[in-house]
PDB file of C-alpha atoms in Angstrom:
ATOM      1  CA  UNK P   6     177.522 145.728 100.082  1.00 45.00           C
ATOM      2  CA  UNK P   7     176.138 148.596  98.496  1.00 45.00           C
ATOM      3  CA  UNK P   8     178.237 151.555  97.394  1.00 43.00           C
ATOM      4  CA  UNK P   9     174.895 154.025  97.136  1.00 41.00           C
ATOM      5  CA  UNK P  10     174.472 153.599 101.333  1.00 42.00           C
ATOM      6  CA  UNK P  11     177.566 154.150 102.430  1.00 41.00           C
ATOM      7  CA  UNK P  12     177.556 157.872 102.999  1.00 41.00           C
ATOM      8  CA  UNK P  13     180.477 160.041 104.591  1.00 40.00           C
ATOM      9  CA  UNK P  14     178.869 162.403 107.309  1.00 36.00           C
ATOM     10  CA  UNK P  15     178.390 165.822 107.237  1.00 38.00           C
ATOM     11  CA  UNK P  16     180.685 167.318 109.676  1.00 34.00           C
ATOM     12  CA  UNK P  17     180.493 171.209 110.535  1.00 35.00           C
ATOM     13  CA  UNK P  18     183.966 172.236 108.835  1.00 32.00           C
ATOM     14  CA  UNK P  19     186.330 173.534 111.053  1.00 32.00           C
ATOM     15  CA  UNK P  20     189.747 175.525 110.614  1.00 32.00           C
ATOM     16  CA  UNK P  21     191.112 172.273 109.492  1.00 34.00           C
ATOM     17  CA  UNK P  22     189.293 171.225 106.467  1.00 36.00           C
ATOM     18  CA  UNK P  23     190.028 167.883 104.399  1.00 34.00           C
ATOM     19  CA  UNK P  24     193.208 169.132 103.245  1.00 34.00           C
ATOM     20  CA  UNK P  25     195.827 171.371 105.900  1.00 34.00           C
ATOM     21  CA  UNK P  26     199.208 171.865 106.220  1.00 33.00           C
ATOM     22  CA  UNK P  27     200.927 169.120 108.130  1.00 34.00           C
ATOM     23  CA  UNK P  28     201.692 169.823 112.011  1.00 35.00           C
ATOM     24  CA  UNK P  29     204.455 168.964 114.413  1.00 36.00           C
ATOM     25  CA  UNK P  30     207.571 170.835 114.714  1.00 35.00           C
ATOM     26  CA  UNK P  31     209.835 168.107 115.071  1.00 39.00           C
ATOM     27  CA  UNK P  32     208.944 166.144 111.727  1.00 42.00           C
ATOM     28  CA  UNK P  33     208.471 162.705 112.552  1.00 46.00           C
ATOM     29  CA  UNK P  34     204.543 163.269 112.792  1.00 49.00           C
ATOM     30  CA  UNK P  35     202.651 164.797 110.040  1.00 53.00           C
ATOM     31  CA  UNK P  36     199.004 165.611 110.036  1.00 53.00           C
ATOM     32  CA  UNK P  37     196.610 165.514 106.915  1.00 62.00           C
ATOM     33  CA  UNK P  38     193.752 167.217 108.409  1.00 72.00           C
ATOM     34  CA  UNK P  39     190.793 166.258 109.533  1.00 86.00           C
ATOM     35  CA  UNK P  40     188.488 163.494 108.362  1.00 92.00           C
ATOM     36  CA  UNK P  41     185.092 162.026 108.540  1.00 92.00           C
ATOM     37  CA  UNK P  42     184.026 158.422 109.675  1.00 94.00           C
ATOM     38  CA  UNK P  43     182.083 156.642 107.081  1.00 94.00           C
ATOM     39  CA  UNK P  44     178.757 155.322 108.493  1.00 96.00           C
ATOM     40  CA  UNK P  45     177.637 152.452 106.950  1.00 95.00           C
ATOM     41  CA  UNK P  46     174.028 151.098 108.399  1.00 96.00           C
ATOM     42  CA  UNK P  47     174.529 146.844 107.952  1.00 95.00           C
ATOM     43  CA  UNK P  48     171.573 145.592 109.990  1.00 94.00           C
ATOM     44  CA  UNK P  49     168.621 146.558 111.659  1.00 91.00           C
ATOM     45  CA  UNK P  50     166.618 143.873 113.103  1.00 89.00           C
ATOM     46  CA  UNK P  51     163.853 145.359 115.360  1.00 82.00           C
ATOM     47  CA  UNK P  52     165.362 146.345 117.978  1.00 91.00           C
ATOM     48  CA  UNK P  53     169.079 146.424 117.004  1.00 94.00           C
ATOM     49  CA  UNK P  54     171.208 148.490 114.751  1.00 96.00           C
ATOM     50  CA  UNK P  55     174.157 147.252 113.428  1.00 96.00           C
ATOM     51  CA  UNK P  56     176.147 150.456 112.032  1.00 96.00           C
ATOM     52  CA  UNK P  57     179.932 149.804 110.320  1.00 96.00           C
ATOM     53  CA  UNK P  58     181.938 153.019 111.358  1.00 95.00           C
ATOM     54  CA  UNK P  59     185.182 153.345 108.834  1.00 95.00           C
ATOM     55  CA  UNK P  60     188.441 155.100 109.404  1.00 92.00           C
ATOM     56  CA  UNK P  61     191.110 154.493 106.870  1.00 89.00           C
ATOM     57  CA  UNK P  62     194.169 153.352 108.506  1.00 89.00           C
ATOM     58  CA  UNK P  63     192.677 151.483 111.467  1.00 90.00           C
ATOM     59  CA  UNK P  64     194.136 148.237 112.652  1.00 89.00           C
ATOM     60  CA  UNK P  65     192.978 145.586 114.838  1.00 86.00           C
ATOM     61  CA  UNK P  66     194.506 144.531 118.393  1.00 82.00           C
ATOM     62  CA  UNK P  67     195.510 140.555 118.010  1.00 79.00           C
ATOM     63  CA  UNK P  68     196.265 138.511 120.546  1.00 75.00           C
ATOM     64  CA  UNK P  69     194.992 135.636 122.027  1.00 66.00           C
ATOM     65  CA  UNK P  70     194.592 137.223 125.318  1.00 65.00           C
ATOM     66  CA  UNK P  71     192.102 139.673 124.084  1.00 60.00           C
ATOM     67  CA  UNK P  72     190.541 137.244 121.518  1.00 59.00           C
ATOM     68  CA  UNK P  73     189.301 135.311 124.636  1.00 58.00           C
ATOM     69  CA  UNK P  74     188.210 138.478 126.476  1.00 58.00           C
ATOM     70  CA  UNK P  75     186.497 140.485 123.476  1.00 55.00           C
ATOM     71  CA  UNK P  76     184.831 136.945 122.715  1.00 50.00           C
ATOM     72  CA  UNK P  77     183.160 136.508 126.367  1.00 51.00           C
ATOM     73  CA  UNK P  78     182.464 140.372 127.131  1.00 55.00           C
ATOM     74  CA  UNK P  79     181.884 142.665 124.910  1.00 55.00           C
ATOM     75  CA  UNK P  80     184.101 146.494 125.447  1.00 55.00           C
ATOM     76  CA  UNK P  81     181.869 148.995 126.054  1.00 57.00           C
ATOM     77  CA  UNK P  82     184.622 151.213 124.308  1.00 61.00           C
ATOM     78  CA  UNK P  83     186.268 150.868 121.167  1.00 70.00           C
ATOM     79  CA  UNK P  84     189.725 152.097 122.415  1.00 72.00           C
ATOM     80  CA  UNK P  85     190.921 148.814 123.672  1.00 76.00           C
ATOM     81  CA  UNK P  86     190.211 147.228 120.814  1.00 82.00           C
ATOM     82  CA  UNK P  87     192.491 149.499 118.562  1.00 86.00           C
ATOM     83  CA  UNK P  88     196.022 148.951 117.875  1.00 87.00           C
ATOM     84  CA  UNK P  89     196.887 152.124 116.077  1.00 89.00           C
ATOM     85  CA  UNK P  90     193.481 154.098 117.336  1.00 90.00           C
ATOM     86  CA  UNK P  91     192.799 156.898 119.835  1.00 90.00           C
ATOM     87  CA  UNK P  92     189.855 158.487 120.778  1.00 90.00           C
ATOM     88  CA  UNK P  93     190.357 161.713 122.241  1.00 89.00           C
ATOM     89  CA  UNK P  94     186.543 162.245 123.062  1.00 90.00           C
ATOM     90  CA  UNK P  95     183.433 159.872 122.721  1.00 90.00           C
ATOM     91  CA  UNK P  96     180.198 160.565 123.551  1.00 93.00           C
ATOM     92  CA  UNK P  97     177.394 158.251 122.855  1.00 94.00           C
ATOM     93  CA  UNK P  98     174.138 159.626 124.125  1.00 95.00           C
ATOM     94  CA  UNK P  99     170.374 158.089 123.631  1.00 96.00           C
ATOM     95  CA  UNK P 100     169.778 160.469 120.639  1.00 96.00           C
ATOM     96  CA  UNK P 101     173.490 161.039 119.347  1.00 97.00           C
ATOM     97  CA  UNK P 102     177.057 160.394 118.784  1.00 96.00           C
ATOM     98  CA  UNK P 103     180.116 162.235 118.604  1.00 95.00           C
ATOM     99  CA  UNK P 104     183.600 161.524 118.370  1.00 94.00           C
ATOM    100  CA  UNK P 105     187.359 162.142 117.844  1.00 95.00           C
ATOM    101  CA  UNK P 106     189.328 158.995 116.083  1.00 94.00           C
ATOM    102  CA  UNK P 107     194.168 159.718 115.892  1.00 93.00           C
ATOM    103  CA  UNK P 108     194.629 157.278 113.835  1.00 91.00           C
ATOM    104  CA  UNK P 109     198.532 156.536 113.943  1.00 88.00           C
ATOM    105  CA  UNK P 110     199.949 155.418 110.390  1.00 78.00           C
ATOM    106  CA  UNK P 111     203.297 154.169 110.250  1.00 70.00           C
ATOM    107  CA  UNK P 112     205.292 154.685 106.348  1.00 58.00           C
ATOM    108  CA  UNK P 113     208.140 152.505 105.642  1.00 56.00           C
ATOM    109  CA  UNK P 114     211.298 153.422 107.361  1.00 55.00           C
ATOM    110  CA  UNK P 115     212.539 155.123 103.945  1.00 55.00           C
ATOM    111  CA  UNK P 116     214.800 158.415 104.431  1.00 57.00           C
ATOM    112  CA  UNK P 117     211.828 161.922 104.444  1.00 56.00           C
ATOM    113  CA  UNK P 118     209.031 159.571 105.100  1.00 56.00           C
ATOM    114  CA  UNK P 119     207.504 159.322 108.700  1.00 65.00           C
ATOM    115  CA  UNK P 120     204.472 158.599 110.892  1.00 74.00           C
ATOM    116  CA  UNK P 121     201.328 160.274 109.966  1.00 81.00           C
ATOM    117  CA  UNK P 122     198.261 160.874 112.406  1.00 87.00           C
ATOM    118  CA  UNK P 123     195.087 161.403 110.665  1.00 90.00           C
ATOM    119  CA  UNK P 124     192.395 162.638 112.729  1.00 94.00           C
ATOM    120  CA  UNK P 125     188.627 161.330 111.914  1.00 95.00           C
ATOM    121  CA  UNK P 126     185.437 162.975 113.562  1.00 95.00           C
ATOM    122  CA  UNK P 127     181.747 161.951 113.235  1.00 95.00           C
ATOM    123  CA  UNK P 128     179.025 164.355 114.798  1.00 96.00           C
ATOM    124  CA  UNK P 129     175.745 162.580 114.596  1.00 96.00           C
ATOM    125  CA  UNK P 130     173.135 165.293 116.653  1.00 97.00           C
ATOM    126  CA  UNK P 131     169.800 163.159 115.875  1.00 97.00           C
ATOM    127  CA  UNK P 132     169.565 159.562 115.510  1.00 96.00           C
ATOM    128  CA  UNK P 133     166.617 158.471 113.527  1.00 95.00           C
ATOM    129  CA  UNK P 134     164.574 157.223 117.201  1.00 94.00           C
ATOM    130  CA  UNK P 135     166.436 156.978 120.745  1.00 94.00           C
ATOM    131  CA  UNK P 136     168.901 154.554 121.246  1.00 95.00           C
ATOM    132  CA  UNK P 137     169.872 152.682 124.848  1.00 94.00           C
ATOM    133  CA  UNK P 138     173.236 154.108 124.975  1.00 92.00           C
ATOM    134  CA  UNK P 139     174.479 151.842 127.966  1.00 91.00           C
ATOM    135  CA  UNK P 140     173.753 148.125 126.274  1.00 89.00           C
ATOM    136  CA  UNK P 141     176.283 149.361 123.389  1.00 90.00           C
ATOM    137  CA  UNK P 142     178.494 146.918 122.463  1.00 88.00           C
ATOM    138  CA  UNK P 143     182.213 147.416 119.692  1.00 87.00           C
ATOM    139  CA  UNK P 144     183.660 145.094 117.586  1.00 87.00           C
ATOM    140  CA  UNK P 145     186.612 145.600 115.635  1.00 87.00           C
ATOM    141  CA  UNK P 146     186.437 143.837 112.370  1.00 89.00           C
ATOM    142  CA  UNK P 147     189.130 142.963 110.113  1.00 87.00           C
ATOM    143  CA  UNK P 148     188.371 141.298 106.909  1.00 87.00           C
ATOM    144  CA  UNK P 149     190.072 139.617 104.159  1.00 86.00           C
ATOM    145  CA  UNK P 150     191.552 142.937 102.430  1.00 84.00           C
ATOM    146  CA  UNK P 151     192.454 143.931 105.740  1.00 82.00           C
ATOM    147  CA  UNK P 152     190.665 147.241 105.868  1.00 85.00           C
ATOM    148  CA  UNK P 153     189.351 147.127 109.543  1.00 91.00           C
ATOM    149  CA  UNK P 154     186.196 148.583 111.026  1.00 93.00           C
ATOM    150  CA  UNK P 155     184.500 149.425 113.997  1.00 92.00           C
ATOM    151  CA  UNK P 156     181.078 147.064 114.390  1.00 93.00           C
ATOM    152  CA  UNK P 157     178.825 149.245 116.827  1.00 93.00           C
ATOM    153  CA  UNK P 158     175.324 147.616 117.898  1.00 93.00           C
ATOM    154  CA  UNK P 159     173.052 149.547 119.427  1.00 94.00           C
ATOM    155  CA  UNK P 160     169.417 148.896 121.015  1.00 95.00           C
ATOM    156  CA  UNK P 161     166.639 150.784 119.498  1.00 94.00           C
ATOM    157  CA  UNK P 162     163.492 151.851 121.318  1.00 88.00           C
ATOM    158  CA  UNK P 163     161.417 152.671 118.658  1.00 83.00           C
ATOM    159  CA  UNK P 164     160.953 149.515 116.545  1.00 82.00           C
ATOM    160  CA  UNK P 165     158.529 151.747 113.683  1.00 87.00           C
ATOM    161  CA  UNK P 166     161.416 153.574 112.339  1.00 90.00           C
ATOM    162  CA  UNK P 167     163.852 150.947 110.305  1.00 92.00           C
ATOM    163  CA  UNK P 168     167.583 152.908 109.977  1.00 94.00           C
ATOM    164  CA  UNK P 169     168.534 150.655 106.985  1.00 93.00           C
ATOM    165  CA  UNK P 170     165.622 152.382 104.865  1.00 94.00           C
ATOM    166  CA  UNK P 171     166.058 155.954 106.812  1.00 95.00           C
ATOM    167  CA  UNK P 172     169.462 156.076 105.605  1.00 95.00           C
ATOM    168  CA  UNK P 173     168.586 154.383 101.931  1.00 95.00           C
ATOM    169  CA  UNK P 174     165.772 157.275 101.521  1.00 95.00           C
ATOM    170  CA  UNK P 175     167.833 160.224 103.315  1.00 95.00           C
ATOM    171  CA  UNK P 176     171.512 159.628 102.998  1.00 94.00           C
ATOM    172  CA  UNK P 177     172.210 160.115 106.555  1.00 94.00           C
ATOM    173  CA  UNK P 178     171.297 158.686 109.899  1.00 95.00           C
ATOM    174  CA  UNK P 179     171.315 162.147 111.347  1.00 96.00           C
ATOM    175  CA  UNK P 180     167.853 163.271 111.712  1.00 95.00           C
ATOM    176  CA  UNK P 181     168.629 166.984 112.475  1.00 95.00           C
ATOM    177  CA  UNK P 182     169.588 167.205 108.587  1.00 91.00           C
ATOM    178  CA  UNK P 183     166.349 166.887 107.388  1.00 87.00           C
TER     179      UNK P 183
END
């Protein structure tokens, strides 16, 4: 894959930027701030876009159970296919995306060291043409080094404008940047 198109998104900063104190009062959870999803576009075929969404940390539900399920029907949420994730909001409109990704991280049981939460947002206002937000369909995707993904295909309406080159010529799929 190519480094030069994977872009991190702009995300208006907030009181917690990259780098903030770690929360919790009682100490087993500590908080690194606030993150942004890396949006990777892999495909775009016509009239679907395949875009990789990365949050360091993320690990995949197994189980043979939801192998089968996940395999027959795709989720039309990314949640249940999670182990460690959390979305506290999602909104995935016909012209944008927004969300809020906890991503629990567990340290070695070593004496000081606990669990983590790292918090990821991506705020996409614009997509490059309208999307049909209902036929969405998640895949969690963990390959060989282990460092899982969320898979999220969407169907375009607009077959003119190709997202792979949008995002190769602008370095964003967020059209309200331009």
């Amino acid at each position: 894959m190519d480094q030069a198109k994977e872009k991190e998104y702009p995300f208006p900063s907030t009181s917690m930027d990259k780098k903030s104190t770690p929360t919790g009062s009682s100490g087993s959870v500590d908080s690194i701030g606030t993150r942004n999803v890396v949006v990777t576009v892999i495909s775009h075929s016509g009239t679907k876009v395949q875009l990789m969404l990365k949050a360091f940390g993320l690990k995949k539900k197994k189980g043979m159970l939801n192998s089968i399920v996940t395999h027959f029907k795709k989720p039309g949420s990314p949640s249940k296919l999670l182990l460690n994730g959390q979305f506290t909001n999602f909104d995935l409109t016909s012209s944008s995306l927004r969300f809020t990704l906890n991503v629990q991280t567990d340290k070695k049981k070593k004496k000081g060291n606990a669990n983590r939460v790292d918090t990821f947002n991506i705020d996409i206002k614009q997509f490059p043409s309208s999307v049909n937000a209902e036929s969405a369909e998640f895949e969690v995707l963990e390959p060989a080094s282990g460092e899982c993904f969320i898979l999220l295909t969407l169907k375009v309406d607009n077959i003119n404008c190709n997202w792979k080159e949008f995002m190769a010529e602008h370095g964003t799929i967020d059209a309200s940047t331009l």
